[in-house]
């Protein structure tokens, strides 16, 4: 789901304005320029030392692409922190790392380490210097966020920099980075005003001429503390005896701050002072928000007035719609408000909550309701907002409210408990789900009169959501039968037409489809996916449509209806481009990969390489590791088919590296069998045998496997064939083929029947072998299968020749036989096919077959017997080969064939 501006507060990623009265400090500008040669620049000092101003000045002066994030206490979840970090980078480099924002808005974002890896890769791909400032980092308390920042610093490329401003040293491995030279530090001693800077400030910015003695005294009393100097300048306005005022200063910074704040406030008019106190409850201020809180009608003009008076207020955007108070000043104001009118604090927060709710900003409304002591109102807002928050992929954010809402309020709202349960499920915190569902049951048992308005309104759909959540839990626990039963029941309950219920049905249908597919009963999946496509197109859910189309194409690939599968893939790819514009929508990655499988099966190796490559590119850009894993496995298969064992192993390695994070349990489960099968294809029976010995307990050979284990069992069969240990295989493979046909999985039936034919031939039962092959060919020919047979290599070639001799699918079998000609090693993306391997005049498939037998040392008589041809026909083919290759003898023909890569 693509993030929108409404989901992130844009002012947080905008460079703040330099304050009025700002004094240039060349020595610090130089220090910052030198510091930015390091990965991390830490500006650490107590409040009021000008950390933010220095960072703003440096960003403006250096002229490099440096993003900005104004952090606050709400940014303590990795998802929100990363969202603002990426948004800040995009403000200076448009489009950078956009897939990460897509992933963060998905219902179940990938693990944080994967997101960080993708972010580092995106930054590395940007050639010029790049940086980002994290302002007010001391507000971050989350260990997960600290770990994310540490990961970034460890892995940033040399041209990327992170600037952190903080009131205290963050819990990061600073000593290690200091020793390695990755850290530059700017401390309070660096930030304090020198005497010359203080003099320039009072003379140029404040318009006050101080004697050297007064400056020295003030500098000594404030220790160059910028906030203190600014407050002193305000307090000195209109003072007749400047020296006496300055000499009255004493004590620590905090006492000075309290004293100066009192002086500043006492010099304001009553209406300004009241405005300052009442709006101090706000983190950010705008004219309309201030008017709603104070009841005044001059919010914007008052904010402008405060800015002009330099009353510790800073604009957050160039248009000056939003402002914030200096945090220290705001703290003083809040303390003053709490002391002077404590009964007003809750009222002001409640007014702010009402304004934010009216603006559709639920989270801010909830926060102020909680600060205003109205937890019940916060729970009501959250209960209504939970579906929208979940729909925007912010499950961790929703869960963050769980400890903030008193349990009695949460547990008396079953609809809110359902929202928390969904959020826990999406955030991989399944241990919380049963407790929430138990509370739902308890609340519903109390009767509708005891429910909140939102829970009563959603009562008809609550049971459907509970059933759907329980279905997801059952599937995660491996109880597929129960998951199917619960999902089917949920769909019977969820019959409403509103968007939220339609979305719930769509999510439930995807789970149900996955359950049926896991059992191998793929035909039952089709109606659910078809319905999801129709609902998604009607409701405008493009991601649901693309995912369903690609998933349905996978099913068609198994039926096997390759033409329909390819059609669905093309539709998904076209719609993904139409909906996504220049930025292809996720969902097309799987469509590309399924299309690559179809092209591979039909022996279009060049097309397969292109489609699989595109699918992997989209999957990795969109952080869809399940599709990426599938893509790498099929690329390994393709590389092996081209004779490039080294590339095949490399692609398997990439797939294995995704393993711990990929959400593709079937493929991860099959990974060892993939490796064993490809080992067999390159003649490495030792590796395959080692794998088989490790699987003896889990995969007893003649047991009929469940659907997810079929790939591994068929790999064991191939190993037995390679060892000529074929007793019992025909009966076993017949059982697998029959079950696959009963479940409409023609692809598996074709594979099992082809292997059955090879097993029968191994046992010397030639007639039965040809009969089994006939059955396989009859299923495969309408779909245009090639590689299922070709990948079995020479053993299947002899059976194809016998089929041709017996008049069985002659044209199709002849085409398959021609495709079995060995191919030389090639590079992915540039596969070698028979047509591309010919000389000035292409050899026919039969001529290539004769040529390979010549190279094997067979005489014309032996070739005739092998191919069921007349000796005269063989001699004719041989003469044609000589002519096309420009040679005079068999020896020359074989040498020329090797030169051209024909054998």
Coordinates of N, CA, C and O in Angstrom, one line a residue, residues 336-498:
X336 N 4.3 26.2 34.8 CA 3.6 27.4 35.2 C 2.1 27.1 35.2 O 1.4 27.5 36.1
X337 N 1.6 26.5 34.1 CA 0.2 26.2 33.9 C -0.3 25.3 35.0 O -1.3 25.5 35.6
X338 N 0.5 24.2 35.2 CA 0.1 23.2 36.2 C 0.1 23.9 37.6 O -0.8 23.5 38.5
X339 N 0.9 24.8 37.9 CA 0.9 25.5 39.2 C -0.2 26.5 39.3 O -0.8 26.6 40.4
X340 N -0.4 27.2 38.2 CA -1.4 28.3 38.3 C -2.8 27.9 38.1 O -3.8 28.4 38.8
X341 N -3.1 26.9 37.2 CA -4.4 26.5 36.9 C -4.5 25.0 36.6 O -4.7 24.6 35.4
X342 N -4.2 24.1 37.5 CA -4.2 22.7 37.2 C -5.4 22.1 36.7 O -5.4 21.2 35.9
X343 N -6.6 22.7 37.0 CA -7.9 22.2 36.5 C -8.0 22.5 35.0 O -8.9 21.9 34.4
X344 N -7.2 23.4 34.5 CA -7.3 23.7 33.1 C -6.6 22.7 32.2 O -6.9 22.6 31.0
X345 N -5.6 22.0 32.7 CA -4.8 21.2 31.9 C -5.6 20.1 31.1 O -5.5 20.0 29.9
X346 N -6.4 19.4 31.9 CA -7.2 18.3 31.2 C -8.2 18.9 30.2 O -8.4 18.3 29.1
X347 N -8.8 20.1 30.5 CA -9.7 20.7 29.6 C -9.0 21.1 28.3 O -9.6 20.8 27.2
X348 N -7.8 21.6 28.4 CA -7.1 22.0 27.2 C -6.8 20.8 26.3 O -6.9 20.8 25.1
X349 N -6.3 19.7 27.0 CA -6.0 18.5 26.2 C -7.3 17.9 25.5 O -7.2 17.4 24.4
X350 N -8.4 18.0 26.2 CA -9.6 17.4 25.7 C -10.1 18.3 24.5 O -10.6 17.7 23.5
X351 N -9.8 19.6 24.5 CA -10.2 20.4 23.3 C -9.3 20.1 22.2 O -9.7 20.0 21.0
X352 N -8.0 19.9 22.5 CA -7.1 19.5 21.4 C -7.5 18.1 20.8 O -7.4 17.9 19.6
X353 N -7.9 17.2 21.6 CA -8.3 15.9 21.2 C -9.5 16.0 20.2 O -9.5 15.4 19.2
X354 N -10.5 16.8 20.6 CA -11.6 17.0 19.8 C -11.3 17.6 18.4 O -11.8 17.2 17.4
X355 N -10.4 18.6 18.4 CA -10.0 19.2 17.1 C -9.3 18.2 16.2 O -9.6 18.1 15.0
X356 N -8.3 17.4 16.8 CA -7.6 16.4 16.0 C -8.6 15.3 15.5 O -8.5 14.9 14.3
X357 N -9.6 14.9 16.3 CA -10.5 14.0 15.8 C -11.4 14.5 14.7 O -11.6 13.8 13.7
X358 N -11.7 15.8 14.7 CA -12.5 16.4 13.7 C -11.7 16.5 12.4 O -12.3 16.5 11.3
X359 N -10.4 16.6 12.5 CA -9.5 16.6 11.3 C -9.1 15.2 10.8 O -8.4 15.1 9.8
X360 N -9.7 14.2 11.4 CA -9.4 12.8 11.0 C -8.0 12.3 11.4 O -7.5 11.3 10.9
X361 N -7.4 13.0 12.4 CA -6.1 12.6 12.9 C -6.3 11.8 14.2 O -6.1 12.4 15.3
X362 N -6.6 10.5 14.0 CA -7.1 9.8 15.2 C -6.0 9.6 16.2 O -6.2 9.7 17.5
X363 N -4.7 9.3 15.8 CA -3.7 9.0 16.8 C -3.4 10.2 17.7 O -3.3 10.1 18.9
X364 N -3.4 11.4 17.1 CA -3.2 12.6 17.8 C -4.3 12.9 18.8 O -4.2 13.3 19.9
X365 N -5.6 12.6 18.3 CA -6.7 12.7 19.2 C -6.7 11.8 20.4 O -7.0 12.2 21.5
X366 N -6.2 10.6 20.1 CA -6.1 9.6 21.2 C -5.0 10.0 22.2 O -5.3 10.0 23.4
X367 N -3.9 10.5 21.7 CA -2.8 10.9 22.6 C -3.3 12.1 23.5 O -3.0 12.0 24.8
X368 N -4.0 13.1 23.0 CA -4.4 14.2 23.9 C -5.6 13.7 24.8 O -5.6 14.2 25.9
X369 N -6.4 12.8 24.4 CA -7.4 12.3 25.3 C -6.8 11.6 26.5 O -7.2 11.8 27.6
X370 N -5.7 10.9 26.2 CA -5.0 10.2 27.3 C -4.3 11.2 28.2 O -4.4 11.1 29.5
X371 N -3.7 12.2 27.6 CA -3.0 13.2 28.4 C -4.0 14.1 29.2 O -3.7 14.6 30.3
X372 N -5.3 14.1 28.7 CA -6.3 14.9 29.3 C -7.1 14.0 30.4 O -8.1 14.5 30.9
X373 N -6.6 12.9 30.6 CA -7.2 12.0 31.6 C -8.5 11.4 31.2 O -9.2 10.8 32.1
X374 N -8.8 11.4 29.9 CA -10.1 10.8 29.5 C -9.8 9.5 28.7 O -9.8 9.5 27.5
X375 N -9.4 8.5 29.4 CA -9.0 7.2 28.8 C -10.2 6.6 28.1 O -10.0 5.9 27.1
X376 N -11.4 6.8 28.6 CA -12.6 6.2 27.9 C -12.8 6.8 26.6 O -13.1 6.1 25.6
X377 N -12.6 8.1 26.4 CA -12.7 8.8 25.1 C -11.6 8.3 24.2 O -11.9 8.0 23.0
X378 N -10.4 8.1 24.7 CA -9.3 7.6 23.9 C -9.7 6.2 23.4 O -9.4 5.8 22.2
X379 N -10.2 5.3 24.3 CA -10.6 4.0 23.8 C -11.7 4.0 22.8 O -11.7 3.2 21.8
X380 N -12.7 5.0 22.9 CA -13.7 5.1 21.9 C -13.1 5.4 20.5 O -13.5 4.9 19.5
X381 N -12.2 6.4 20.5 CA -11.6 6.9 19.3 C -10.8 5.7 18.7 O -10.9 5.5 17.4
X382 N -10.0 5.1 19.5 CA -9.2 4.0 19.0 C -10.0 2.9 18.5 O -9.6 2.3 17.4
X383 N -11.1 2.6 19.1 CA -11.9 1.4 18.6 C -12.5 1.7 17.2 O -12.5 0.8 16.4
X384 N -12.9 2.9 17.0 CA -13.4 3.3 15.6 C -12.2 3.4 14.6 O -12.4 3.1 13.4
X385 N -11.1 3.8 15.1 CA -10.0 4.0 14.1 C -9.2 2.8 13.9 O -8.4 2.8 12.9
X386 N -9.3 1.7 14.7 CA -8.4 0.6 14.5 C -8.5 0.0 13.1 O -7.4 -0.4 12.6
X387 N -9.6 -0.2 12.5 CA -9.6 -0.8 11.1 C -8.8 0.1 10.1 O -8.1 -0.5 9.3
X388 N -8.9 1.4 10.2 CA -8.2 2.3 9.3 C -6.7 2.2 9.6 O -5.8 2.1 8.7
X389 N -6.3 2.1 10.9 CA -4.9 2.0 11.2 C -4.3 0.7 10.7 O -3.2 0.7 10.1
X390 N -5.1 -0.4 10.8 CA -4.6 -1.7 10.3 C -4.6 -1.7 8.8 O -3.7 -2.2 8.2
X391 N -5.6 -1.0 8.2 CA -5.6 -1.0 6.7 C -4.4 -0.3 6.1 O -4.1 -0.5 5.0
X392 N -3.8 0.6 6.9 CA -2.7 1.4 6.5 C -1.4 0.7 6.8 O -0.3 1.2 6.7
X393 N -1.5 -0.6 7.4 CA -0.3 -1.4 7.7 C 0.4 -1.0 8.9 O 1.6 -1.3 9.1
X394 N -0.2 -0.2 9.9 CA 0.4 0.2 11.1 C 0.1 -0.6 12.3 O -0.3 -0.1 13.3
X395 N 0.2 -1.9 12.1 CA -0.2 -2.8 13.2 C 0.7 -2.5 14.5 O 0.1 -2.5 15.6
X396 N 2.0 -2.3 14.4 CA 2.8 -2.0 15.6 C 2.3 -0.8 16.3 O 2.3 -0.7 17.5
X397 N 1.9 0.3 15.5 CA 1.5 1.5 16.1 C 0.2 1.3 16.9 O 0.0 1.8 18.0
X398 N -0.7 0.4 16.3 CA -1.9 0.1 17.1 C -1.6 -0.6 18.4 O -2.2 -0.3 19.4
X399 N -0.7 -1.6 18.3 CA -0.4 -2.3 19.5 C 0.3 -1.4 20.6 O 0.2 -1.7 21.7
X400 N 0.9 -0.3 20.1 CA 1.5 0.6 21.1 C 0.5 1.2 22.1 O 0.9 1.6 23.1
X401 N -0.7 1.2 21.7 CA -1.8 1.8 22.6 C -2.2 0.8 23.6 O -2.9 1.2 24.6
X402 N -1.9 -0.5 23.4 CA -2.5 -1.5 24.3 C -2.1 -1.3 25.8 O -3.0 -1.3 26.6
X403 N -0.9 -0.9 26.1 CA -0.6 -0.7 27.5 C -1.1 0.7 28.0 O -1.1 0.9 29.2
X404 N -1.5 1.5 27.1 CA -1.9 2.9 27.5 C -3.4 3.0 27.8 O -3.8 3.9 28.5
X405 N -4.2 2.0 27.3 CA -5.6 2.0 27.6 C -5.8 1.1 28.8 O -5.4 -0.1 28.7
X406 N -6.4 1.5 29.9 CA -6.7 0.6 31.0 C -7.4 -0.7 30.6 O -8.3 -0.6 29.7
X407 N -7.0 -1.8 31.1 CA -7.5 -3.1 30.7 C -9.0 -3.1 30.7 O -9.7 -3.7 29.8
X408 N -9.7 -2.6 31.8 CA -11.1 -2.7 31.8 C -11.8 -2.0 30.6 O -12.8 -2.5 30.1
X409 N -11.2 -0.9 30.2 CA -11.8 -0.2 29.0 C -11.6 -1.0 27.7 O -12.4 -1.1 26.9
X410 N -10.4 -1.6 27.6 CA -10.1 -2.4 26.4 C -11.0 -3.7 26.4 O -11.6 -4.0 25.4
X411 N -11.0 -4.4 27.5 CA -11.7 -5.7 27.5 C -13.2 -5.5 27.5 O -13.9 -6.5 27.3
X412 N -13.7 -4.3 27.7 CA -15.2 -4.1 27.6 C -15.6 -3.7 26.2 O -16.8 -3.5 25.9
X413 N -14.6 -3.7 25.3 CA -14.8 -3.3 23.9 C -14.4 -4.4 23.0 O -13.2 -4.4 22.6
X414 N -15.2 -5.4 22.7 CA -14.8 -6.5 21.9 C -14.3 -6.1 20.6 O -13.4 -6.8 20.0
X415 N -14.8 -5.1 20.0 CA -14.4 -4.6 18.6 C -12.9 -4.1 18.7 O -12.1 -4.4 17.8
X416 N -12.6 -3.5 19.8 CA -11.2 -3.0 20.0 C -10.3 -4.2 20.3 O -9.2 -4.2 19.7
X417 N -10.7 -5.2 21.0 CA -9.9 -6.4 21.2 C -9.7 -7.1 19.9 O -8.6 -7.7 19.7
X418 N -10.7 -7.1 19.1 CA -10.5 -7.8 17.7 C -9.4 -7.0 16.9 O -8.6 -7.6 16.3
X419 N -9.5 -5.7 17.0 CA -8.4 -4.9 16.3 C -7.1 -5.2 16.9 O -6.1 -5.4 16.1
X420 N -6.9 -5.3 18.2 CA -5.6 -5.6 18.8 C -5.2 -7.0 18.4 O -4.0 -7.3 18.2
X421 N -6.2 -8.0 18.3 CA -5.8 -9.3 17.9 C -5.3 -9.4 16.5 O -4.3 -10.0 16.2
X422 N -6.0 -8.7 15.6 CA -5.5 -8.6 14.2 C -4.1 -8.0 14.2 O -3.2 -8.4 13.4
X423 N -3.9 -6.9 14.9 CA -2.6 -6.2 14.9 C -1.5 -7.2 15.5 O -0.4 -7.2 14.9
X424 N -1.8 -7.9 16.5 CA -0.8 -8.9 17.0 C -0.5 -9.9 16.0 O 0.7 -10.3 15.9
X425 N -1.5 -10.4 15.3 CA -1.3 -11.4 14.3 C -0.4 -10.9 13.2 O 0.5 -11.6 12.7
X426 N -0.7 -9.6 12.7 CA 0.1 -9.1 11.6 C 1.5 -8.7 12.1 O 2.4 -8.7 11.2
X427 N 1.7 -8.4 13.4 CA 3.0 -8.0 13.8 C 3.8 -9.2 14.4 O 4.8 -9.1 15.1
X428 N 3.3 -10.5 14.1 CA 4.0 -11.7 14.5 C 4.1 -11.8 16.0 O 5.1 -12.3 16.6
X429 N 3.1 -11.3 16.7 CA 3.0 -11.4 18.2 C 1.8 -12.3 18.5 O 0.9 -11.9 19.3
X430 N 1.9 -13.5 18.0 CA 0.7 -14.4 18.1 C 0.4 -14.8 19.5 O -0.7 -15.2 19.8
X431 N 1.4 -14.6 20.4 CA 1.1 -15.1 21.8 C 0.1 -14.2 22.5 O -0.5 -14.6 23.5
X432 N -0.1 -13.0 21.9 CA -1.1 -12.1 22.5 C -2.5 -12.3 22.0 O -3.5 -11.9 22.6
X433 N -2.7 -13.1 20.9 CA -4.0 -13.2 20.3 C -5.0 -14.0 21.1 O -6.1 -13.6 21.3
X434 N -4.6 -15.2 21.7 CA -5.6 -15.9 22.5 C -6.2 -15.1 23.6 O -7.4 -15.2 23.9
X435 N -5.4 -14.3 24.3 CA -5.9 -13.5 25.4 C -6.9 -12.5 24.9 O -8.0 -12.3 25.6
X436 N -6.6 -11.9 23.8 CA -7.6 -10.9 23.2 C -8.9 -11.6 22.8 O -10.0 -11.1 23.1
X437 N -8.8 -12.8 22.2 CA -10.0 -13.5 21.8 C -10.8 -13.9 23.0 O -12.0 -13.9 23.0
X438 N -10.1 -14.3 24.1 CA -10.8 -14.7 25.3 C -11.6 -13.5 25.9 O -12.7 -13.7 26.3
X439 N -11.0 -12.3 25.8 CA -11.7 -11.1 26.3 C -12.9 -10.8 25.4 O -13.9 -10.3 25.9
X440 N -12.8 -11.1 24.1 CA -13.9 -10.8 23.2 C -15.1 -11.7 23.6 O -16.2 -11.3 23.7
X441 N -14.8 -13.0 23.9 CA -15.8 -13.9 24.3 C -16.5 -13.5 25.6 O -17.7 -13.5 25.7
X442 N -15.7 -13.0 26.5 CA -16.2 -12.6 27.8 C -17.1 -11.4 27.6 O -18.2 -11.3 28.2
X443 N -16.7 -10.4 26.8 CA -17.4 -9.2 26.6 C -18.7 -9.4 25.9 O -19.8 -8.9 26.3
X444 N -18.7 -10.3 24.9 CA -19.9 -10.6 24.1 C -20.9 -11.4 25.0 O -22.1 -11.2 24.8
X445 N -20.4 -12.2 25.9 CA -21.3 -12.9 26.8 C -22.1 -12.1 27.7 O -23.1 -12.4 28.2
X446 N -21.6 -10.8 28.0 CA -22.3 -9.9 28.9 C -23.5 -9.3 28.3 O -24.2 -8.6 29.0
X447 N -23.7 -9.4 27.0 CA -24.9 -8.9 26.4 C -24.6 -7.5 25.7 O -23.7 -6.8 26.1
X448 N -25.4 -7.1 24.7 CA -25.1 -5.9 23.9 C -25.2 -4.6 24.8 O -24.6 -3.6 24.4
X449 N -26.0 -4.6 25.8 CA -26.3 -3.4 26.6 C -25.0 -2.9 27.3 O -24.9 -1.8 27.7
X450 N -24.1 -3.9 27.5 CA -22.9 -3.5 28.2 C -21.7 -3.2 27.3 O -20.6 -2.9 27.7
X451 N -22.0 -3.1 26.0 CA -20.9 -2.8 25.0 C -20.9 -1.4 24.7 O -21.8 -0.6 24.8
X452 N -19.7 -1.0 24.2 CA -19.5 0.4 23.7 C -20.3 0.6 22.4 O -20.7 -0.4 21.7
X453 N -20.6 1.8 22.0 CA -21.4 2.0 20.7 C -20.7 1.4 19.5 O -21.4 0.8 18.7
X454 N -19.4 1.5 19.4 CA -18.7 0.9 18.2 C -18.8 -0.6 18.3 O -19.0 -1.3 17.2
X455 N -18.7 -1.2 19.5 CA -18.8 -2.7 19.6 C -20.2 -3.2 19.2 O -20.4 -4.2 18.6
X456 N -21.2 -2.4 19.7 CA -22.6 -2.7 19.3 C -22.8 -2.6 17.8 O -23.5 -3.5 17.2
X457 N -22.3 -1.6 17.2 CA -22.5 -1.4 15.8 C -21.8 -2.5 15.0 O -22.3 -2.9 13.9
X458 N -20.7 -3.0 15.5 CA -19.9 -4.0 14.8 C -20.2 -5.4 15.3 O -19.5 -6.4 14.9
X459 N -21.2 -5.6 16.1 CA -21.6 -6.9 16.6 C -21.9 -7.9 15.6 O -21.4 -9.1 15.7
X460 N -22.6 -7.6 14.5 CA -22.9 -8.6 13.5 C -21.7 -9.2 12.8 O -21.7 -10.3 12.3
X461 N -20.6 -8.4 12.7 CA -19.4 -8.9 12.0 C -18.3 -9.4 12.9 O -17.3 -10.0 12.5
X462 N -18.5 -9.2 14.2 CA -17.4 -9.5 15.2 C -17.1 -11.0 15.1 O -16.0 -11.4 15.2
X463 N -18.2 -11.9 15.1 CA -18.0 -13.3 15.1 C -17.2 -13.7 13.9 O -16.3 -14.6 13.9
X464 N -17.5 -13.1 12.7 CA -16.8 -13.5 11.5 C -15.3 -13.1 11.6 O -14.4 -13.9 11.2
X465 N -15.0 -12.0 12.2 CA -13.6 -11.6 12.5 C -12.9 -12.6 13.4 O -11.7 -13.0 13.2
X466 N -13.6 -13.0 14.5 CA -13.0 -13.9 15.4 C -12.7 -15.3 14.8 O -11.6 -15.9 14.9
X467 N -13.7 -15.7 14.0 CA -13.5 -17.0 13.3 C -12.3 -16.9 12.3 O -11.5 -17.8 12.2
X468 N -12.2 -15.8 11.6 CA -11.1 -15.6 10.7 C -9.7 -15.6 11.4 O -8.7 -16.2 10.9
X469 N -9.7 -14.9 12.5 CA -8.4 -14.8 13.3 C -8.1 -16.2 13.8 O -6.9 -16.6 13.7
X470 N -9.0 -16.9 14.3 CA -8.8 -18.3 14.8 C -8.3 -19.2 13.6 O -7.5 -20.1 13.8
X471 N -8.8 -18.9 12.4 CA -8.4 -19.7 11.3 C -6.9 -19.5 11.0 O -6.1 -20.4 10.7
X472 N -6.5 -18.2 11.0 CA -5.0 -17.9 10.8 C -4.2 -18.6 11.9 O -3.1 -19.1 11.6
X473 N -4.6 -18.6 13.1 CA -3.9 -19.3 14.2 C -3.8 -20.7 13.9 O -2.7 -21.4 14.1
X474 N -4.9 -21.4 13.5 CA -4.9 -22.8 13.2 C -3.9 -23.1 12.1 O -3.2 -24.1 12.2
X475 N -3.9 -22.3 11.0 CA -3.0 -22.6 9.9 C -1.6 -22.5 10.4 O -0.7 -23.3 10.0
X476 N -1.3 -21.4 11.2 CA 0.1 -21.3 11.7 C 0.5 -22.4 12.6 O 1.7 -22.8 12.6
X477 N -0.4 -23.1 13.2 CA -0.1 -24.2 14.1 C -0.1 -25.5 13.3 O 0.1 -26.6 13.9
X478 N -0.4 -25.5 12.0 CA -0.3 -26.6 11.2 C -1.6 -27.4 11.1 O -1.6 -28.5 10.5
X479 N -2.6 -26.9 11.7 CA -3.9 -27.6 11.7 C -4.7 -27.1 10.5 O -5.7 -26.3 10.7
X480 N -4.4 -27.6 9.3 CA -5.0 -27.0 8.1 C -6.5 -27.4 8.0 O -7.3 -26.5 7.6
X481 N -6.9 -28.5 8.4 CA -8.3 -28.9 8.4 C -9.2 -28.0 9.2 O -10.2 -27.5 8.8
X482 N -8.7 -27.7 10.4 CA -9.4 -26.8 11.3 C -9.4 -25.3 10.7 O -10.4 -24.6 10.8
X483 N -8.3 -24.9 10.2 CA -8.2 -23.6 9.6 C -9.2 -23.5 8.4 O -9.9 -22.4 8.3
X484 N -9.4 -24.5 7.6 CA -10.3 -24.5 6.5 C -11.8 -24.4 7.1 O -12.6 -23.6 6.6
X485 N -12.0 -25.2 8.1 CA -13.4 -25.2 8.7 C -13.7 -23.8 9.2 O -14.8 -23.2 9.0
X486 N -12.8 -23.2 9.9 CA -13.1 -21.9 10.5 C -13.2 -20.8 9.4 O -14.0 -19.9 9.6
X487 N -12.3 -20.8 8.4 CA -12.4 -19.8 7.4 C -13.7 -19.9 6.6 O -14.3 -18.9 6.2
X488 N -14.2 -21.1 6.3 CA -15.4 -21.3 5.6 C -16.6 -20.8 6.4 O -17.5 -20.1 5.9
X489 N -16.5 -21.0 7.7 CA -17.6 -20.5 8.6 C -17.5 -19.0 8.7 O -18.6 -18.3 8.7
X490 N -16.3 -18.4 8.7 CA -16.2 -17.0 8.7 C -16.8 -16.3 7.5 O -17.5 -15.3 7.6
X491 N -16.5 -16.9 6.4 CA -17.1 -16.3 5.1 C -18.6 -16.4 5.1 O -19.3 -15.6 4.5
X492 N -19.2 -17.4 5.8 CA -20.6 -17.5 5.8 C -21.2 -16.4 6.7 O -22.3 -15.9 6.5
X493 N -20.4 -15.9 7.7 CA -20.8 -14.9 8.6 C -20.6 -13.5 8.0 O -21.4 -12.6 8.1
X494 N -19.5 -13.3 7.3 CA -19.1 -12.0 6.8 C -19.8 -11.8 5.5 O -19.2 -12.0 4.4
X495 N -21.0 -11.3 5.5 CA -21.8 -11.1 4.3 C -22.1 -9.7 4.0 O -22.9 -9.4 3.0
X496 N -21.7 -8.7 4.8 CA -22.0 -7.3 4.6 C -21.3 -6.8 3.3 O -20.4 -7.3 2.8
X497 N -21.8 -5.6 2.9 CA -21.3 -5.0 1.7 C -20.4 -3.8 1.9 O -19.9 -3.2 0.9
X498 N -20.2 -3.4 3.1 CA -19.3 -2.2 3.4 C -17.8 -2.6 3.1 O -17.5 -3.8 3.1

